[in-house]
Amino acid sequence: MYEEQRPDHGPLAGFTVGVTAARRADELGVLLQRRGAAVLHAPALRIVPLADDSELLAATKDIIEQVPDIAVATTAIGFRGWVEAADGWGLGEELLSRLGGVRILARGPKVKGAVRAAGLTEEWSPSSESMAEVLDRLLEEGVEGLRIAIQLHGEPLPGFVEALREGGAEVVGVPVYRWMPPEDITPVDRLLDATVARALDAVTFTSAPAAASLLSRAKDRGLLDEVLAALSHDVLPACVGPVTALPLQSSGIDTIQPERFRLGPLVQLLCQELPGRARSLPVAGHRVEIRGHAVVVDDELKPVPPAGMALLRALSRRPGWVVARADLLRALPGSGRDEHAVETAMARLRTALGTPKLIQTVVKRGYRLALDPSAETKYADA
């Protein structure tokens, strides 16, 4: 079994993962780091509570005065925030009393938990945790003449609201909190730069607003095409669920998503996907796996400096073939025109690998990965 042969390093060792979450970012970061990943945290948004907001107060009073037929709870934090805000205004008991006689639809298990914690009971919750499934159910049952309250989850739901209104429903939006740009945009810019430079192996998304915000910032900086190109080919976009993936999919980006829309399964999916994307070659009697910022030699993790990784990737594109110094120089970031930089970086790479014979010097020509002869045919055209 794999578990019995597991190496000492974690499955994500040698990989760098970007985290765009604002909420529960620490939890996600710890899960990734425990499995060996380096984490670059850049919250793409911040949550701004609206406990003192006139819109929320007005919506709460409106619902108390004109009780809806149906209430849709979309997020656990939002539903709890609404009840807490109502308590602060002295309206908590009255609000819960009114909602006690309302058909409540909860978007997912966490929302269901928040509803029950408030002493209420949901009528139904979709297994997909998708607002699209909630909408389909409402429209199939028919909403004409019904008054429906929707706890908004930080961004407008125009398609959802419009579809209900077209079906004849009166819709009351309950804006509990809003997503706003982060106060310090520097980490986001750093993450975008790392994405374009392919210094990241994956980027995680746990909310649709965060994904949309990241793409919006990339557009503002004139980097959108470069970011989309990186996410399409080299940097793996991982979303906690299909709703989160929508802004990326609308930009033509395919994403990976766990079957269960939770942080744990998201991390486990990365543990499967990233090692599977790493290049693995038989070199000089060793098994060499090239990861984002490290190399695994016979199950032993070897951290490698960025210049060394650049050289190794250039060599691995044509394993067993000689790569000229001039070509390797072009692969080095910011190296200028001095081929001596190749020799310096190569010496450091060999030291980091701890097995000098993995890379052979071909006098007056360049360097080559010492691909095992039995693998020459298999990898010659890679």
Tab-separated table of N, CA and C in Angstrom, residues 322 324-325 339 361-367:
chain	number	residue	atom	x	y	z
A	322	VAL	N	21.955	17.234	-25.064
A	322	VAL	CA	22.817	18.328	-24.631
A	322	VAL	C	22.094	19.653	-24.837
A	324	ALA	N	22.770	23.668	-24.812
A	324	ALA	CA	23.881	24.617	-24.902
A	324	ALA	C	23.840	25.629	-23.764
A	325	ARG	N	25.038	26.131	-23.406
A	325	ARG	CA	25.121	27.139	-22.354
A	325	ARG	C	24.296	28.380	-22.697
A	339	GLU	N	27.929	33.929	-19.636
A	339	GLU	CA	27.686	32.499	-19.500
A	339	GLU	C	28.286	31.923	-18.224
A	361	THR	N	28.534	17.301	-17.710
A	361	THR	CA	29.109	18.389	-18.497
A	361	THR	C	29.611	17.812	-19.816
A	362	VAL	N	29.208	18.411	-20.914
A	362	VAL	CA	29.691	18.018	-22.242
A	362	VAL	C	30.624	19.141	-22.706
A	363	VAL	N	31.908	18.862	-22.705
A	363	VAL	CA	32.926	19.889	-22.949
A	363	VAL	C	32.645	20.663	-24.239
A	364	LYS	N	32.725	21.986	-24.111
A	364	LYS	CA	32.542	22.937	-25.207
A	364	LYS	C	31.147	22.934	-25.823
A	365	ARG	N	30.226	22.173	-25.213
A	365	ARG	CA	28.874	22.128	-25.775
A	365	ARG	C	27.812	22.584	-24.774
A	366	GLY	N	27.839	22.041	-23.572
A	366	GLY	CA	26.816	22.396	-22.598
A	366	GLY	C	26.656	21.333	-21.539
A	367	TYR	N	25.405	21.066	-21.171
A	367	TYR	CA	25.121	20.109	-20.113
A	367	TYR	C	23.952	19.221	-20.544
